[in-house]
């Protein structure tokens, strides 16, 4: 090949060609220009060859020219016309130096239409090709054929020509077949409504594995679900519960670390990927050798009202074992300040803000007094803080029999009701996680930002002594009061005494406690998924207790261990692995203030926000009647669907026709969070209650908190007492042995649906419907309270209209997105791997769109979710949107112009932040390039 790309052959030159013909004769003898016939290159190089050469390649070239390039004549060849080369269809000059191919595909010097040519017209209809042949023969054509036949290479040339033509025909046929095939495939895809969305050309070749079409196998999911449910063994759950609740295991003690070590070993024996997470945190303990006490001054001496201990009131067969550890008897509230205070007692009902204000209206001061409050209404730490802000020197908290012993004298061990010599323990910490290291995990390298003294001055920890007691001891105190009677009916409980507001008697409260930095340990065990192993659903439960904790938390812990065992057996027997991973999470120090889970969230925040699908928490199983659920709207449908598959463990419910957990849930709690939708029963706000809280309010991970409770009357009255024993669970809570396994089945089925579904089965549309409905309710409340007037009606109405419009747009977008999720997960349509990933990545990030990095407002920077932040006021206690409700409450309470201006700005800014997060969620759902 030459530099310019022309192809040359070294061949002997041919004879000189006759003069070229420039036109073709017509019927009247005139010549017309020949049309362009073949789209070949501008010219070919000269080819010199010997006419009589036997070289096969050269012969093939000659045959090729004769058969392809000779033009088809449209006239009868005259007998006397000169023939320079015998072609199949007419005459053509031999190629030579002067006969290069032209753009028309003809030789420049071809003699096709000689100027002196006189056409011979057919005079008879009988003139046929035979006549033409004889004409050719008479002019020398037969001689040419005869000479060619004598050539030694004639057969070879013919064979090569035939093969070439055959290959050409095959190539054309294959090309035509391919075109028809892809046209048919594209047409089928366009006509199939179940096919994936298409863009661009109808003919789409799948050259990438990301375009492989995937279907969700619904039948396989159902079969797997049934098999998993069959693997639960109630006896294993009982065995777990017995060793978990054998000893007192308070966080930070050797007993608790021993339990966490054993849990770690359990998962290692299952070959899960196990990681311990250890932290050094500030905890608080009583002096077990010198319990807290309350005395009454009788004018001469101090009489004991309470010795701070509970004598054992359980079954006789347990007495000896339960009295071996004196720590079971001691009453205490964690983080109470150590000290002694003397003063009058003031009864403040539940110790809510409303109760304290009511006392002030009666001119009853708490300054220098000891507040006596009962459990219920608000968090115990808020009871203490409210009293402390009003100058109280101490707080006593008791459990009134009206709330905890509704059947009067029939209490534990005959029934689940609280006996008179039992008291509820609990924390007073008014934050979450280690209070010394907010926003950072309490690791060895972490600087301790606050010390205990600073924390008590700031109100994070109480600066006054606080102590819990039983209602038997409380009655002794109330009998000594001689002040005005409590005239409000809701202030009167069911103790057999007169409820008075205060009195002249003096009491002494002695609290002996100390704080210490202790080691705690979380255990996270991961069962890796098969397709998306870096994404996981977390099954969450804490393992620490105030005493032995057979109900809280060990009923949940024992169940979670059984769930892990079932998962392992399914893997061993049938090779099952979910599409995404399962993470079994056991937290430490939950009772002190969600410390273990909070430290984990702070340490693993980025990982959680990038990989966590959801957190499914079961703190405890405390009843056998109905489900109690707190969850984000994304999980409503998944929970309902799972509950409908689990048989009810209570024979009484089954006899009443409520054969599944969903049936009893709908019966006892029919009013759900979605307007007009009766398929979803009551579901509470997910922002409080247990370890799931920090995952939603700080990290933006979708959560659910699941519990089984008694119905129609709540009966978990032994909460945080020494009577939470395995005996209690086996004889009062779960006598059939099926209650805890039923919760395990629900837990696993919900987790399986979230890990195994092709598309994460989130209720995107439910979220939008919920937002629209809650915005309407917020508007009604704020207008009723006059908040719109305080911040300016035009500004309020403009802000509310704007955020409502944003929610409507989110609803419109979510509705289409939800239809796509449902169609795929129902097995009605396939998606490509690329499309599956596009959907799941958006769903994984949706809840995070509502996170405000700097917090909902400066005074609540530890709460970051614009919808589900934990509120700190009466308005936000049972409502979402704490970023608006909490500052609105402060605005209503403002006493100065400065405070009023500050909270007005905060309310208006809250509307802007809420709309920003809603619009962020809408943008996230956009399927650009889908």
Short mmCIF file of C-alpha atoms in Angstrom, two decimals, residues 450-732:
data_model
loop_
_atom_site.label_atom_id
_atom_site.label_comp_id
_atom_site.label_asym_id
_atom_site.label_seq_id
_atom_site.Cartn_x
_atom_site.Cartn_y
_atom_site.Cartn_z
CA UNK A 450 -17.91 19.68 80.65
CA UNK A 451 -17.34 18.42 84.18
CA UNK A 452 -20.00 17.38 86.67
CA UNK A 453 -20.14 20.73 88.45
CA UNK A 454 -20.75 22.59 85.19
CA UNK A 455 -23.40 20.10 84.18
CA UNK A 456 -25.31 20.60 87.44
CA UNK A 457 -25.16 24.37 87.15
CA UNK A 458 -26.47 24.25 83.60
CA UNK A 459 -29.44 22.03 84.46
CA UNK A 460 -28.24 19.01 82.51
CA UNK A 461 -27.92 17.24 85.85
CA UNK A 462 -30.01 18.15 88.92
CA UNK A 463 -28.30 20.18 91.61
CA UNK A 464 -30.66 18.93 94.32
CA UNK A 465 -31.17 15.44 95.86
CA UNK A 466 -33.90 13.30 94.27
CA UNK A 467 -35.22 9.95 95.49
CA UNK A 468 -37.99 7.49 94.46
CA UNK A 469 -40.20 5.67 96.97
CA UNK A 470 -43.15 3.24 97.04
CA UNK A 471 -46.72 4.32 97.72
CA UNK A 472 -46.67 2.67 101.15
CA UNK A 473 -43.96 5.09 102.27
CA UNK A 474 -45.61 7.99 100.48
CA UNK A 475 -48.80 7.45 102.45
CA UNK A 476 -46.78 7.87 105.66
CA UNK A 477 -45.53 11.24 104.46
CA UNK A 478 -48.97 12.40 103.29
CA UNK A 479 -50.45 11.54 106.69
CA UNK A 480 -48.14 14.12 108.31
CA UNK A 481 -49.37 16.99 106.13
CA UNK A 482 -51.84 19.40 107.71
CA UNK A 483 -52.25 22.02 104.97
CA UNK A 484 -55.07 22.65 102.49
CA UNK A 485 -56.64 19.74 100.68
CA UNK A 486 -56.03 19.18 96.99
CA UNK A 487 -59.37 20.35 95.58
CA UNK A 488 -58.79 19.18 92.00
CA UNK A 489 -59.92 15.63 91.29
CA UNK A 490 -57.00 14.79 89.03
CA UNK A 491 -54.65 15.60 91.90
CA UNK A 492 -56.15 12.91 94.08
CA UNK A 493 -54.91 9.36 93.75
CA UNK A 494 -56.07 6.18 95.46
CA UNK A 495 -53.90 5.99 98.58
CA UNK A 496 -55.97 5.59 101.68
CA UNK A 497 -55.13 9.11 102.92
CA UNK A 498 -56.28 12.67 102.39
CA UNK A 499 -54.33 14.39 99.63
CA UNK A 500 -53.07 17.70 100.97
CA UNK A 501 -50.93 20.30 99.24
CA UNK A 502 -48.50 20.99 102.09
CA UNK A 503 -48.10 21.12 105.83
CA UNK A 504 -46.00 22.39 108.70
CA UNK A 505 -44.14 19.15 109.37
CA UNK A 506 -40.41 19.00 108.61
CA UNK A 507 -38.79 16.20 106.70
CA UNK A 508 -35.19 15.26 106.03
CA UNK A 509 -34.15 13.81 102.70
CA UNK A 510 -30.77 12.06 102.57
CA UNK A 511 -29.41 10.98 99.17
CA UNK A 512 -26.08 9.20 99.02
CA UNK A 513 -24.80 8.93 95.49
CA UNK A 514 -21.58 9.35 93.55
CA UNK A 515 -20.56 9.80 89.90
CA UNK A 516 -17.89 7.81 88.16
CA UNK A 517 -16.48 7.45 84.67
CA UNK A 518 -17.03 3.83 83.64
CA UNK A 519 -16.45 1.61 80.63
CA UNK A 520 -19.51 0.58 78.61
CA UNK A 521 -19.67 -1.74 75.61
CA UNK A 522 -21.95 -2.03 72.58
CA UNK A 523 -21.97 -5.15 70.44
CA UNK A 524 -22.88 -4.98 66.73
CA UNK A 525 -23.03 -8.25 64.77
CA UNK A 526 -23.58 -8.14 61.02
CA UNK A 527 -25.01 -10.89 58.81
CA UNK A 528 -23.81 -9.82 55.37
CA UNK A 529 -26.23 -9.42 52.51
CA UNK A 530 -25.68 -11.09 49.15
CA UNK A 531 -26.23 -8.18 46.73
CA UNK A 532 -25.97 -4.92 48.65
CA UNK A 533 -23.84 -5.92 51.66
CA UNK A 534 -22.85 -2.35 52.51
CA UNK A 535 -26.47 -1.37 53.20
CA UNK A 536 -28.07 -2.69 56.35
CA UNK A 537 -31.20 -2.85 58.45
CA UNK A 538 -30.40 -2.63 62.17
CA UNK A 539 -32.31 -4.67 64.76
CA UNK A 540 -31.83 -2.73 67.98
CA UNK A 541 -32.17 -3.48 71.70
CA UNK A 542 -30.31 -2.47 74.84
CA UNK A 543 -28.95 -4.97 77.36
CA UNK A 544 -28.48 -3.01 80.60
CA UNK A 545 -31.02 -2.85 83.43
CA UNK A 546 -31.64 -1.14 86.77
CA UNK A 547 -31.99 -4.46 88.57
CA UNK A 548 -32.34 -7.82 86.79
CA UNK A 549 -34.48 -6.47 83.98
CA UNK A 550 -36.29 -9.58 82.78
CA UNK A 551 -38.88 -7.39 81.04
CA UNK A 552 -36.91 -4.23 80.33
CA UNK A 553 -34.76 -5.02 78.42
CA UNK A 554 -34.13 -8.77 78.56
CA UNK A 555 -37.44 -9.79 76.99
CA UNK A 556 -36.26 -7.92 73.90
CA UNK A 557 -32.66 -9.13 74.17
CA UNK A 558 -33.67 -12.79 74.48
CA UNK A 559 -35.93 -12.39 71.46
CA UNK A 560 -33.23 -10.73 69.37
CA UNK A 561 -30.80 -13.56 70.09
CA UNK A 562 -33.41 -16.01 68.85
CA UNK A 563 -33.93 -13.95 65.67
CA UNK A 564 -30.20 -14.20 64.98
CA UNK A 565 -30.32 -17.96 65.57
CA UNK A 566 -33.18 -18.33 63.08
CA UNK A 567 -31.30 -16.30 60.47
CA UNK A 568 -28.25 -18.50 60.89
CA UNK A 569 -30.30 -21.68 60.57
CA UNK A 570 -31.95 -20.42 57.40
CA UNK A 571 -28.51 -19.76 55.99
CA UNK A 572 -27.22 -23.18 57.00
CA UNK A 573 -30.22 -25.16 55.73
CA UNK A 574 -31.14 -23.32 52.55
CA UNK A 575 -28.24 -20.97 51.86
CA UNK A 576 -30.40 -17.88 52.32
CA UNK A 577 -28.83 -14.48 52.56
CA UNK A 578 -30.91 -11.32 52.29
CA UNK A 579 -30.22 -8.84 49.53
CA UNK A 580 -28.99 -6.30 52.11
CA UNK A 581 -27.27 -6.92 55.44
CA UNK A 582 -28.81 -7.41 58.87
CA UNK A 583 -27.11 -5.71 61.81
CA UNK A 584 -27.90 -7.04 65.31
CA UNK A 585 -27.23 -4.14 67.70
CA UNK A 586 -27.04 -4.45 71.49
CA UNK A 587 -26.59 -1.13 73.28
CA UNK A 588 -25.21 -0.48 76.73
CA UNK A 589 -26.18 2.22 79.26
CA UNK A 590 -29.55 2.95 77.66
CA UNK A 591 -31.17 3.34 81.05
CA UNK A 592 -28.86 6.20 82.00
CA UNK A 593 -29.89 8.27 78.99
CA UNK A 594 -29.51 6.40 75.67
CA UNK A 595 -25.77 6.63 76.21
CA UNK A 596 -24.51 3.58 74.32
CA UNK A 597 -26.62 4.19 71.21
CA UNK A 598 -25.91 7.93 71.22
CA UNK A 599 -22.16 7.41 71.40
CA UNK A 600 -22.42 4.95 68.51
CA UNK A 601 -24.44 7.43 66.43
CA UNK A 602 -21.88 10.15 67.11
CA UNK A 603 -18.98 7.89 66.18
CA UNK A 604 -20.55 6.27 63.11
CA UNK A 605 -22.65 9.20 61.87
CA UNK A 606 -21.26 9.31 58.34
CA UNK A 607 -21.54 5.55 57.91
CA UNK A 608 -25.13 5.57 59.14
CA UNK A 609 -26.17 8.40 56.86
CA UNK A 610 -24.67 6.62 53.87
CA UNK A 611 -25.62 2.98 54.49
CA UNK A 612 -28.35 2.51 57.12
CA UNK A 613 -31.72 1.59 55.62
CA UNK A 614 -33.60 1.68 58.93
CA UNK A 615 -33.40 0.90 62.65
CA UNK A 616 -36.03 -1.44 64.11
CA UNK A 617 -35.98 -1.20 67.88
CA UNK A 618 -37.64 -3.45 70.45
CA UNK A 619 -36.94 -2.16 73.94
CA UNK A 620 -39.10 -4.74 75.69
CA UNK A 621 -42.16 -6.97 75.48
CA UNK A 622 -44.37 -6.04 78.45
CA UNK A 623 -47.81 -7.38 77.51
CA UNK A 624 -49.68 -9.86 75.35
CA UNK A 625 -52.65 -7.93 74.01
CA UNK A 626 -51.75 -5.55 71.22
CA UNK A 627 -48.97 -3.82 69.37
CA UNK A 628 -47.72 -0.40 70.35
CA UNK A 629 -45.78 1.23 67.52
CA UNK A 630 -43.82 4.41 67.01
CA UNK A 631 -42.43 4.95 63.52
CA UNK A 632 -41.74 7.32 60.68
CA UNK A 633 -44.32 7.36 57.85
CA UNK A 634 -41.89 5.62 55.50
CA UNK A 635 -42.37 2.42 57.51
CA UNK A 636 -46.13 2.50 58.13
CA UNK A 637 -47.11 0.09 55.35
CA UNK A 638 -44.22 -2.29 55.90
CA UNK A 639 -45.12 -2.67 59.59
CA UNK A 640 -48.81 -3.19 58.84
CA UNK A 641 -48.03 -5.81 56.19
CA UNK A 642 -45.69 -7.70 58.52
CA UNK A 643 -48.15 -7.59 61.44
CA UNK A 644 -50.82 -9.12 59.24
CA UNK A 645 -48.67 -12.23 58.76
CA UNK A 646 -48.03 -12.98 62.45
CA UNK A 647 -50.52 -15.07 64.39
CA UNK A 648 -51.68 -13.69 67.73
CA UNK A 649 -50.10 -15.47 70.72
CA UNK A 650 -52.94 -14.72 73.15
CA UNK A 651 -55.71 -17.37 73.07
CA UNK A 652 -58.24 -14.84 74.35
CA UNK A 653 -57.64 -12.61 71.35
CA UNK A 654 -57.85 -15.53 68.95
CA UNK A 655 -61.15 -16.67 70.44
CA UNK A 656 -62.48 -13.14 69.89
CA UNK A 657 -61.66 -13.44 66.20
CA UNK A 658 -58.48 -11.38 66.29
CA UNK A 659 -56.15 -14.00 64.90
CA UNK A 660 -53.21 -11.81 63.90
CA UNK A 661 -51.26 -9.06 65.58
CA UNK A 662 -52.70 -6.65 63.05
CA UNK A 663 -56.25 -7.59 63.99
CA UNK A 664 -55.81 -6.72 67.66
CA UNK A 665 -53.82 -3.60 66.78
CA UNK A 666 -56.67 -2.31 64.62
CA UNK A 667 -59.23 -3.25 67.23
CA UNK A 668 -57.63 -1.48 70.19
CA UNK A 669 -56.04 1.44 68.30
CA UNK A 670 -58.15 2.04 65.18
CA UNK A 671 -57.42 5.72 64.58
CA UNK A 672 -54.30 5.98 62.50
CA UNK A 673 -52.08 8.89 61.51
CA UNK A 674 -53.24 9.05 57.88
CA UNK A 675 -56.57 10.85 57.32
CA UNK A 676 -59.27 8.65 55.84
CA UNK A 677 -57.05 5.56 55.76
CA UNK A 678 -58.26 2.86 58.14
CA UNK A 679 -55.71 0.31 56.95
CA UNK A 680 -53.03 1.86 59.17
CA UNK A 681 -53.79 1.76 62.94
CA UNK A 682 -52.46 4.22 65.50
CA UNK A 683 -48.73 4.91 65.25
CA UNK A 684 -46.97 7.33 67.56
CA UNK A 685 -44.18 9.83 67.02
CA UNK A 686 -40.75 8.17 66.77
CA UNK A 687 -38.79 10.83 68.63
CA UNK A 688 -38.77 9.40 72.17
CA UNK A 689 -38.79 6.28 74.26
CA UNK A 690 -35.68 4.26 73.55
CA UNK A 691 -32.48 3.81 71.56
CA UNK A 692 -34.08 4.46 68.18
CA UNK A 693 -34.45 8.12 69.10
CA UNK A 694 -30.94 9.34 68.27
CA UNK A 695 -30.98 7.60 64.91
CA UNK A 696 -33.97 9.60 63.69
CA UNK A 697 -33.55 12.95 65.46
CA UNK A 698 -29.80 13.30 64.93
CA UNK A 699 -28.82 11.08 61.98
CA UNK A 700 -32.01 11.00 59.93
CA UNK A 701 -32.27 7.20 59.73
CA UNK A 702 -35.86 5.87 59.42
CA UNK A 703 -36.86 4.12 62.65
CA UNK A 704 -39.59 2.03 64.23
CA UNK A 705 -40.08 1.18 67.90
CA UNK A 706 -42.15 -1.98 68.37
CA UNK A 707 -43.70 -3.33 71.56
CA UNK A 708 -46.35 -5.77 72.68
CA UNK A 709 -48.49 -4.41 75.49
CA UNK A 710 -51.56 -5.40 77.44
CA UNK A 711 -54.97 -4.27 76.24
CA UNK A 712 -57.41 -2.74 76.79
CA UNK A 713 -55.62 -1.60 79.97
CA UNK A 714 -51.89 -0.89 80.03
CA UNK A 715 -50.38 -3.12 82.70
CA UNK A 716 -46.61 -2.68 82.73
CA UNK A 717 -46.63 -1.55 86.35
CA UNK A 718 -43.48 -3.35 87.47
CA UNK A 719 -41.42 -1.02 85.29
CA UNK A 720 -37.85 -0.59 86.62
CA UNK A 721 -38.55 -2.51 89.81
CA UNK A 722 -36.92 -5.55 91.38
CA UNK A 723 -39.88 -7.69 90.28
CA UNK A 724 -38.83 -7.82 86.65
CA UNK A 725 -37.83 -11.47 86.91
CA UNK A 726 -37.89 -14.44 84.51
CA UNK A 727 -40.62 -15.88 86.76
CA UNK A 728 -42.75 -12.80 86.07
CA UNK A 729 -42.42 -13.22 82.30
CA UNK A 730 -43.12 -16.94 82.29
CA UNK A 731 -46.09 -16.82 84.67
CA UNK A 732 -47.80 -13.47 84.15
#
